[in-house]
C-alpha positions as a LaTeX table, in Angstrom:
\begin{tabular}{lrrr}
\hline
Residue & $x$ (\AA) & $y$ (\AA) & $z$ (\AA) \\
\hline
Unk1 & 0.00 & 0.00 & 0.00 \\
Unk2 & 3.28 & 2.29 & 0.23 \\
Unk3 & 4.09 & 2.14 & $-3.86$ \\
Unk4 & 2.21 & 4.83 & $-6.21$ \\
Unk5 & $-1.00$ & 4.58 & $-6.36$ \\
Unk6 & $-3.25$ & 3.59 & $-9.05$ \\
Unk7 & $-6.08$ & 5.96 & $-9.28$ \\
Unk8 & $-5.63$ & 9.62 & $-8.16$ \\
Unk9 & $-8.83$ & 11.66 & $-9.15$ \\
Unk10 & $-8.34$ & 15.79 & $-8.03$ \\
Unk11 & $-10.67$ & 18.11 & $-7.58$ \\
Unk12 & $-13.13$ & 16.62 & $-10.58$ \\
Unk13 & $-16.00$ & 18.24 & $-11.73$ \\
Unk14 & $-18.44$ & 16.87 & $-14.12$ \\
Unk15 & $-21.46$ & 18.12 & $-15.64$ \\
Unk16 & $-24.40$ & 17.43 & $-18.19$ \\
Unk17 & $-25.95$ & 19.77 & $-19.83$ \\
Unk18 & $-26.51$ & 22.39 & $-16.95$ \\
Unk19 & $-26.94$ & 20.01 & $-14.24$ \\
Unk20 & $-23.74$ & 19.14 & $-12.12$ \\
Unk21 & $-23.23$ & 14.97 & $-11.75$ \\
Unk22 & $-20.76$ & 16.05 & $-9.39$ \\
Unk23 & $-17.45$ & 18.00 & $-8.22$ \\
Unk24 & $-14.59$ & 18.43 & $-5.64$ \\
Unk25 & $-13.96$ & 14.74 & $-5.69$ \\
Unk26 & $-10.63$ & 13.59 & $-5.05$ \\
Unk27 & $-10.08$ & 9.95 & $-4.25$ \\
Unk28 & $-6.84$ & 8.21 & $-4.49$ \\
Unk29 & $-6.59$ & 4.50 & $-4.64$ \\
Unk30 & $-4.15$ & 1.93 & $-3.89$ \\
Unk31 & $-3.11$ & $-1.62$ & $-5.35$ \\
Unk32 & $-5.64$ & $-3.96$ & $-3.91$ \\
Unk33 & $-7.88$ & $-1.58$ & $-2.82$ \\
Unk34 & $-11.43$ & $-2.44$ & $-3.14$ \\
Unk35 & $-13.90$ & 0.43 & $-3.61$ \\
Unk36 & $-17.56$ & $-0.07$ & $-3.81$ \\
Unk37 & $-19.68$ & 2.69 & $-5.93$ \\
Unk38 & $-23.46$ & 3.56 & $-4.80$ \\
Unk39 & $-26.01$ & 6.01 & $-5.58$ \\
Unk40 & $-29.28$ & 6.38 & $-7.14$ \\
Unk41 & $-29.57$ & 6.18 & $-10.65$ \\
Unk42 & $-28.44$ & 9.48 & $-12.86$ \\
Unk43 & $-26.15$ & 10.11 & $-9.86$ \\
Unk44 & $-22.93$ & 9.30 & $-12.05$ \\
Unk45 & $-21.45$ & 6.08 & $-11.29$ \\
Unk46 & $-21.15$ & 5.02 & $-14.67$ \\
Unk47 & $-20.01$ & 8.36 & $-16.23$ \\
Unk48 & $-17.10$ & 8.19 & $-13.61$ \\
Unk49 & $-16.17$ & 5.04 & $-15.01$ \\
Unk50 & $-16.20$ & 6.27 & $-18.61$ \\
Unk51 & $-14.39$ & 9.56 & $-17.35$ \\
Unk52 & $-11.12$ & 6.89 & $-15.85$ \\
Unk53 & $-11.50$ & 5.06 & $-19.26$ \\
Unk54 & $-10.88$ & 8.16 & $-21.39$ \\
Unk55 & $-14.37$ & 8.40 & $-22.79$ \\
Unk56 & $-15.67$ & 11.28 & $-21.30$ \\
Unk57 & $-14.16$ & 14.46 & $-20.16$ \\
Unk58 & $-14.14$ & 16.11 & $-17.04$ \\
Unk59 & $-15.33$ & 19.68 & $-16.68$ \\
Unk60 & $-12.16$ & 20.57 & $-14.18$ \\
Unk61 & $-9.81$ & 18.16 & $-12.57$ \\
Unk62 & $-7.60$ & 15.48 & $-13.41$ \\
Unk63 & $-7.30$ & 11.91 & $-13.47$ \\
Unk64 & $-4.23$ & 9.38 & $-13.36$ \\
Unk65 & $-4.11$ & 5.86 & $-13.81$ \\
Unk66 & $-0.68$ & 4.50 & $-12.67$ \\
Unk67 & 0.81 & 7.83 & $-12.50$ \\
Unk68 & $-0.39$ & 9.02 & $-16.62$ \\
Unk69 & $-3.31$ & 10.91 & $-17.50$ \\
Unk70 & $-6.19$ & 9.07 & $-18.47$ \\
Unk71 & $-6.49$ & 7.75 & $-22.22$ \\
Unk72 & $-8.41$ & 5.80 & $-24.15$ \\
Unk73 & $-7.66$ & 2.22 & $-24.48$ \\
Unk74 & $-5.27$ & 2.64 & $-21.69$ \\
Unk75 & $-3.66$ & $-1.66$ & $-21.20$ \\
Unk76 & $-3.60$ & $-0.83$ & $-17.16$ \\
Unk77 & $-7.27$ & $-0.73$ & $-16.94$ \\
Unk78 & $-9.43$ & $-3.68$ & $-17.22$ \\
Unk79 & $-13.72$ & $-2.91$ & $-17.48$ \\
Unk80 & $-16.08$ & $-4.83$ & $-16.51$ \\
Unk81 & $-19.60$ & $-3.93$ & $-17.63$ \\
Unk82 & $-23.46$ & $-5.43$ & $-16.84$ \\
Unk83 & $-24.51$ & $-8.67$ & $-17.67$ \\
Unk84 & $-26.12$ & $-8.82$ & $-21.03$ \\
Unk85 & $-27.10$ & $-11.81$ & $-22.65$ \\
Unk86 & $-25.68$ & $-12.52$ & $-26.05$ \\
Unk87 & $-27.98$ & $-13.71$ & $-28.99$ \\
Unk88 & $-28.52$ & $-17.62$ & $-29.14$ \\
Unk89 & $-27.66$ & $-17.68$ & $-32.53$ \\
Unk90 & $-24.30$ & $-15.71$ & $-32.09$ \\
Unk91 & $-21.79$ & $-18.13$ & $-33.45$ \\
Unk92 & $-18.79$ & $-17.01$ & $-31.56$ \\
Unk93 & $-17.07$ & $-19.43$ & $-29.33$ \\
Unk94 & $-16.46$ & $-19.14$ & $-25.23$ \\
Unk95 & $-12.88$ & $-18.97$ & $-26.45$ \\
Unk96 & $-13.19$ & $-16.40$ & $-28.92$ \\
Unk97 & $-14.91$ & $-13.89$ & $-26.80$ \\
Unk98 & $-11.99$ & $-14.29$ & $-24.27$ \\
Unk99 & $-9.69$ & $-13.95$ & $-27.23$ \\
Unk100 & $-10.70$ & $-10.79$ & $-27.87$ \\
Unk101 & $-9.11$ & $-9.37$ & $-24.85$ \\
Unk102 & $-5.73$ & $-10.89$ & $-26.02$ \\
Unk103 & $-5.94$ & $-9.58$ & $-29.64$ \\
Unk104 & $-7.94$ & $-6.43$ & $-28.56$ \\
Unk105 & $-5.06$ & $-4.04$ & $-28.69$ \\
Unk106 & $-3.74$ & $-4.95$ & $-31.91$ \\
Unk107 & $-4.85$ & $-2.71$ & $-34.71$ \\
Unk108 & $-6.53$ & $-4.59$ & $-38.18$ \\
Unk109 & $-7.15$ & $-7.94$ & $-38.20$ \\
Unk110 & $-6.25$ & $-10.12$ & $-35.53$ \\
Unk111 & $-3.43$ & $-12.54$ & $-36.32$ \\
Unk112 & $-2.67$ & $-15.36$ & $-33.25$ \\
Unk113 & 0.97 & $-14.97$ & $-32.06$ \\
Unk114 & 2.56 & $-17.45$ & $-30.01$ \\
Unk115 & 1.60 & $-18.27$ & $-27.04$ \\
Unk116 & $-2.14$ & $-16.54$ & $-27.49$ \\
Unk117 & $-3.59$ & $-19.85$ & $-27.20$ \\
Unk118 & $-2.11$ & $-20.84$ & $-24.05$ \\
Unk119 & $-2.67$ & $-17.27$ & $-22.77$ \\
Unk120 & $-6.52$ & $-17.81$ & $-23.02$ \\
Unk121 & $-6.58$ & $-20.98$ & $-21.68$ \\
Unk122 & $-5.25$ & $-19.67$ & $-18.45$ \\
Unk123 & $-7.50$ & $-16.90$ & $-18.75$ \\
Unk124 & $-10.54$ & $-19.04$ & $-19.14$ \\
Unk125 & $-9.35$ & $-21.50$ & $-16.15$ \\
Unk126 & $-8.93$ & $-18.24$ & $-14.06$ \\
Unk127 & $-12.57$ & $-17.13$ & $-14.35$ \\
Unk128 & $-14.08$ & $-21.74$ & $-14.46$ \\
Unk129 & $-14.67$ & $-21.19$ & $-17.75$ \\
Unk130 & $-12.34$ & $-24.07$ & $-19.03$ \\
Unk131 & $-14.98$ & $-26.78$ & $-19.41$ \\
Unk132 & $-17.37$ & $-24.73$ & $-21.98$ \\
Unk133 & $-14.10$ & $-23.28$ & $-23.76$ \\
Unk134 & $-15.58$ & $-24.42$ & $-27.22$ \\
Unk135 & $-19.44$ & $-23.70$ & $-26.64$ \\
Unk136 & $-20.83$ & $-20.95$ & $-28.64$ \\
Unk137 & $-21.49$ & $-18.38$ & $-26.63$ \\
Unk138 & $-25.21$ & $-17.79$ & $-27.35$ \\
Unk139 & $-25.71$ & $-21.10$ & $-26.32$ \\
Unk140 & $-24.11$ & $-20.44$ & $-22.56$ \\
Unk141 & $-26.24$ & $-19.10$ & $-19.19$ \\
Unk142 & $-25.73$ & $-15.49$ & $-18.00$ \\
Unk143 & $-23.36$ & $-16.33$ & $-15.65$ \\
Unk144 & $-20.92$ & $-17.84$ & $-18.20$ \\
Unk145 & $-21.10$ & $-15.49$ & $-19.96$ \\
Unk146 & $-19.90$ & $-12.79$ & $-17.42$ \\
Unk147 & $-17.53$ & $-15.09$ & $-16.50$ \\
Unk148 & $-15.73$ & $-14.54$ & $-20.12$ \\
Unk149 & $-16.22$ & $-11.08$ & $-19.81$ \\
Unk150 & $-14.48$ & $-11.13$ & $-16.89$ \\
Unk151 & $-11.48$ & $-13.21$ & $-17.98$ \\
Unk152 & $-11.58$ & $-10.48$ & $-21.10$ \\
Unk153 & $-11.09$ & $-8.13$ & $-18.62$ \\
Unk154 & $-8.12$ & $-9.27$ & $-17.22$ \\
Unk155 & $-6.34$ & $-10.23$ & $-20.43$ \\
Unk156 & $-3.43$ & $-7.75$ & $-19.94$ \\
Unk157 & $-3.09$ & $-8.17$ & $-15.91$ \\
Unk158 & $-4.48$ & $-4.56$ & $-15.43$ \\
Unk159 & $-3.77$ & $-2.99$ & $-12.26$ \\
Unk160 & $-7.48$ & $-1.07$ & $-11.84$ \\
Unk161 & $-10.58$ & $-3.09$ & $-12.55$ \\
Unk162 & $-13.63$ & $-0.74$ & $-13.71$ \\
Unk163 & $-16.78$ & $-2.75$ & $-12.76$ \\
Unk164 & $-19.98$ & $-1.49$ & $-14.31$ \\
Unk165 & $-22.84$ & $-3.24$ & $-12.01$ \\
Unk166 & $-21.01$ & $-6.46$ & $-13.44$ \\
Unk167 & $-23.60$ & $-8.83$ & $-11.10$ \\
Unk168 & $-26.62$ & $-6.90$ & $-12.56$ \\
Unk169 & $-29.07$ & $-9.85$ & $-13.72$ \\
Unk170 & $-26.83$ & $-13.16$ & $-11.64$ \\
Unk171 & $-28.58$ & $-15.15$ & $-9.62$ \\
Unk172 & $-27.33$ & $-15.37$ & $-6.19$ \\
Unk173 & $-24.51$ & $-18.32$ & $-6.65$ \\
Unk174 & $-23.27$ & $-16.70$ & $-10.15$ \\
Unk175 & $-22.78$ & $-13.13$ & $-8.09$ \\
Unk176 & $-20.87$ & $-14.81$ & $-5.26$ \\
Unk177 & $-19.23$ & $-16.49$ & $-7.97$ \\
Unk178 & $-17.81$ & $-13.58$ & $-10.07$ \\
Unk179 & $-17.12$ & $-11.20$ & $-7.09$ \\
Unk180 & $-14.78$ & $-14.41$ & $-5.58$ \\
Unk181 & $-13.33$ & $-14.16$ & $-9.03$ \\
Unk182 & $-12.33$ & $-10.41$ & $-9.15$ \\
Unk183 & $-11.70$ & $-10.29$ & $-5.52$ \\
Unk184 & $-9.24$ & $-13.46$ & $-6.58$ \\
Unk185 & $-7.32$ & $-10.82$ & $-8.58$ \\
Unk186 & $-7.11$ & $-7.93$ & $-6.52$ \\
Unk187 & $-5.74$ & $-10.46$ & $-3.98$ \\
Unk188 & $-2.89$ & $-11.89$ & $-5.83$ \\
Unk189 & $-2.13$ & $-9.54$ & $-8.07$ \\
Unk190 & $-2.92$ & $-6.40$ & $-6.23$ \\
Unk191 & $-5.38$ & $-5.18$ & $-8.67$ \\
Unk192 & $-7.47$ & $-1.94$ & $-7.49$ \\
Unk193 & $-11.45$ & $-2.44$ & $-7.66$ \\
Unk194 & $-14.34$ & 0.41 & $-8.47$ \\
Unk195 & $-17.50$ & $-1.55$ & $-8.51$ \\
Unk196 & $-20.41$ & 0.62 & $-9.39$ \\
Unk197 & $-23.75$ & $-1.64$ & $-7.65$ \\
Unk198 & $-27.41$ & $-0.56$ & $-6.93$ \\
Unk199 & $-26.52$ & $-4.13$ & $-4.35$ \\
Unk200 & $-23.45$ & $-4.00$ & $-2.18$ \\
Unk201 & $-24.85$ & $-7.49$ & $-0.09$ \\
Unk202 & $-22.64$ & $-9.50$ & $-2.63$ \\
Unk203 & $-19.14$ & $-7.02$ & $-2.12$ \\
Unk204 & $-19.56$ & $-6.47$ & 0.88 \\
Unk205 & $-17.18$ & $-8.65$ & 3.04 \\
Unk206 & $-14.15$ & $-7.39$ & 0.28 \\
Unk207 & $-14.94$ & $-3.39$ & 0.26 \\
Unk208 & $-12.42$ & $-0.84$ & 1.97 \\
Unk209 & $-14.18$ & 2.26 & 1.05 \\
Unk210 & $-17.49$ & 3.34 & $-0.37$ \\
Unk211 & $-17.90$ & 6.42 & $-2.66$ \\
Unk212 & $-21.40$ & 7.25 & $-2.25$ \\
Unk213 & $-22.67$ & 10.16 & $-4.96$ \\
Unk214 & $-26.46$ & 11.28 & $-5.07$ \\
Unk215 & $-27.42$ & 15.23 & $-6.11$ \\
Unk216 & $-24.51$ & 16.06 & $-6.99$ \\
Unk217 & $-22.87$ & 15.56 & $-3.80$ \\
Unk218 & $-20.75$ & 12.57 & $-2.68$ \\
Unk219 & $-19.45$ & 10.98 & 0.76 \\
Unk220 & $-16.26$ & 9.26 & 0.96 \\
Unk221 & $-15.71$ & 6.68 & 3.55 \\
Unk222 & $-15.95$ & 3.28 & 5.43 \\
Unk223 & $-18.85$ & 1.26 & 4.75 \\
Unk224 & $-19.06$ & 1.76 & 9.25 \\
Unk225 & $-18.74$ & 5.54 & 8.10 \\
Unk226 & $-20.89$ & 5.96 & 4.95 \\
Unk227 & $-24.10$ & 3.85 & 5.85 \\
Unk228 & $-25.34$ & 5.56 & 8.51 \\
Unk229 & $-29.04$ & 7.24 & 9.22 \\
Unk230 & $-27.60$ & 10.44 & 9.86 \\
Unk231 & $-24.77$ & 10.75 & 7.09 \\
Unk232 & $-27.46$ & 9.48 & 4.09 \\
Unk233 & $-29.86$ & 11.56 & 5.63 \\
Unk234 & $-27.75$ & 14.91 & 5.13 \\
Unk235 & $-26.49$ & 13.29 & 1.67 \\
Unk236 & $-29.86$ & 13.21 & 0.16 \\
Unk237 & $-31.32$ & 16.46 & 1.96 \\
Unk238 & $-34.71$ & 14.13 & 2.99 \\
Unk239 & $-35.15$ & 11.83 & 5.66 \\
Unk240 & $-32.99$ & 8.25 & 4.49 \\
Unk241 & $-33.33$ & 5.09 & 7.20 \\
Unk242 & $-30.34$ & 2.64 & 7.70 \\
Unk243 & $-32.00$ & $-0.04$ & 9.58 \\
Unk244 & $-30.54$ & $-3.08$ & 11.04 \\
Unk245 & $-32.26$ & $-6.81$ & 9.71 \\
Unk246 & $-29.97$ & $-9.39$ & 11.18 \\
Unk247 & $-26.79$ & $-9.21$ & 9.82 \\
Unk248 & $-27.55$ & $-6.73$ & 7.09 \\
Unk249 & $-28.26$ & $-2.90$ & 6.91 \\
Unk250 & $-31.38$ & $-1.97$ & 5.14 \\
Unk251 & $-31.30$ & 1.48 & 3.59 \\
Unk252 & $-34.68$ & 3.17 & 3.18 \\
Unk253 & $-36.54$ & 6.58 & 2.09 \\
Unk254 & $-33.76$ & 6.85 & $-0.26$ \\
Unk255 & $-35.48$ & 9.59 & $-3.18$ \\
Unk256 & $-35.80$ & 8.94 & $-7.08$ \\
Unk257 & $-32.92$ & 5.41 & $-6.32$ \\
Unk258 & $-32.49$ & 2.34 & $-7.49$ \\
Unk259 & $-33.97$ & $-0.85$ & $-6.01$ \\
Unk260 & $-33.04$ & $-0.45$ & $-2.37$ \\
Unk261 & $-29.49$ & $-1.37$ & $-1.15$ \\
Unk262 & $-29.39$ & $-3.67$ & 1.39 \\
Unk263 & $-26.38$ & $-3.22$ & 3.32 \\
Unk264 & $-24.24$ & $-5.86$ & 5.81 \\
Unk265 & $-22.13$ & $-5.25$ & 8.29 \\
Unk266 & $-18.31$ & $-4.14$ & 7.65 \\
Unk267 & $-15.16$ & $-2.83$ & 9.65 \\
Unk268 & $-12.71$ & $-0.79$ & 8.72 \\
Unk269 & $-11.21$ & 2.74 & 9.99 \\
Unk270 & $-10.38$ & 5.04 & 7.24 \\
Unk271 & $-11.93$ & 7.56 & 5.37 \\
Unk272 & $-14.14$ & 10.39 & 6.01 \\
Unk273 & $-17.51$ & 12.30 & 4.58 \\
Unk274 & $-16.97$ & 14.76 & 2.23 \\
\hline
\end{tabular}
């Protein structure tokens, strides 16, 4: 946690059209840091994301991955997006799909090198994918599928993971599944982690910090430090209810959100509301 980090974001602003997503954040992020995303939708979770890939500017600030500005296409950053179920009749093989994060940076057609075959075989063992290798891809469940775009993701060993609501339509066991699989990566290869989730039940147990952004304000903290009556309640301006159901936190009253966010509990003591 000493060496550079791999996300600084200072004093960003970003707005559309006249209306202000957000601004002042500055977050900095270290290798194997795990930092979970929330809000209600329109808030700008995923334009964040798009803003660290290159694809959208900021109005003010800056952003560096591994110590460079942002860029598109950048090799250090490895995105994740939503579960979205490919066409049966897409022809494409389990393989192939992974493939495309090996060949993806090359520029024309892609021609195999050596080694690209063994390359994606470890990928697809990585994310269980090995035994449906040479299924088409149509032809595979939701949760196999995310489980290629997953090992896509991680095709060039990046050292920030961009996760777009990647357990968005997983049932229960395929959610556990692919957060054991990124957390997997952050672990052993000290891979940062922005998940953006309208659930944080599944991430829980592996987040550090939660950046929580609704109208056009945000809160930086703990999950302890973030999920709290109080704190929501002077995020959102309106009266928001963290309740305790057994082991979980239920957040309620939250205005114009997604599905509710039920919340477990979590230690940690860092951070702070901004």
């Amino acid at each position: 946690m000493s060496r550079r980090p791999v996300l600084e974001i200072a004093d960003a602003s970003l707005h559309r059209g006249d209306r202000e997503l957000w601004s002042g954040l500055d977050l900095t992020v270290q290798p194997g840091e795990f930092i979970a995303v929330l809000g209600p939708s329109g808030s700008g979770k995923t334009t964040l994301l798009r803003s660290i890939l290159g694809l959208q500017p900021l109005s003010s600030g800056t952003i560096r991955v591994a110590g460079e500005p942002v860029h598109r296409g950048n090799s250090r950053i490895g995105y994740i997006p939503q579960q979205r179920s490919l066409a049966p009749d897409t022809s494409m093989r389990a393989r192939d799909l992974v493939a495309l994060g090996v060949h993806g940076s090359r520029f024309g057609f892609p021609v195999p090198h050596r080694g690209d075959r063994a390359k994606v075989d470890r990928l697809l063992e990585s994310v269980g994918a090995a035994h449906f290798a040479d299924r088409r891809v149509g032809l595979l469940s939701g949760g196999e599928q995310q489980r290629l775009r997953v090992g896509q993701a991680l095709a060039d060993e990046p050292a920030l993971l961009l996760c777009d609501e990647p357990l968005s339509n997983l049932d229960l066991a395929n959610q556990v599944a692919v957060t054991d699989i990124i957390d997997r990566q952050r672990r052993e290869r000290e891979a940062a982690v922005m998940f953006v989730t309208h659930d944080i039940n599944p991430i829980l147990g592996k987040v550090d910090r939660i950046l929580y952004i609704a109208g056009g304000r945000f809160l930086l903290g703990t999950p302890d430090e973030v999920l709290q009556t109080r704190v929501l309640t002077d995020l959102y301006g309106t009266p928001v209810f963290v309740l305790r159901a057994g082991d979980r936190l239920v957040v309620v009253g939250v205005p114009d959100a997604e599905p509710h966010h039920d919340h477990g509990d979590h230690e940690h003591a860092h951070g702070g509301a901004a």
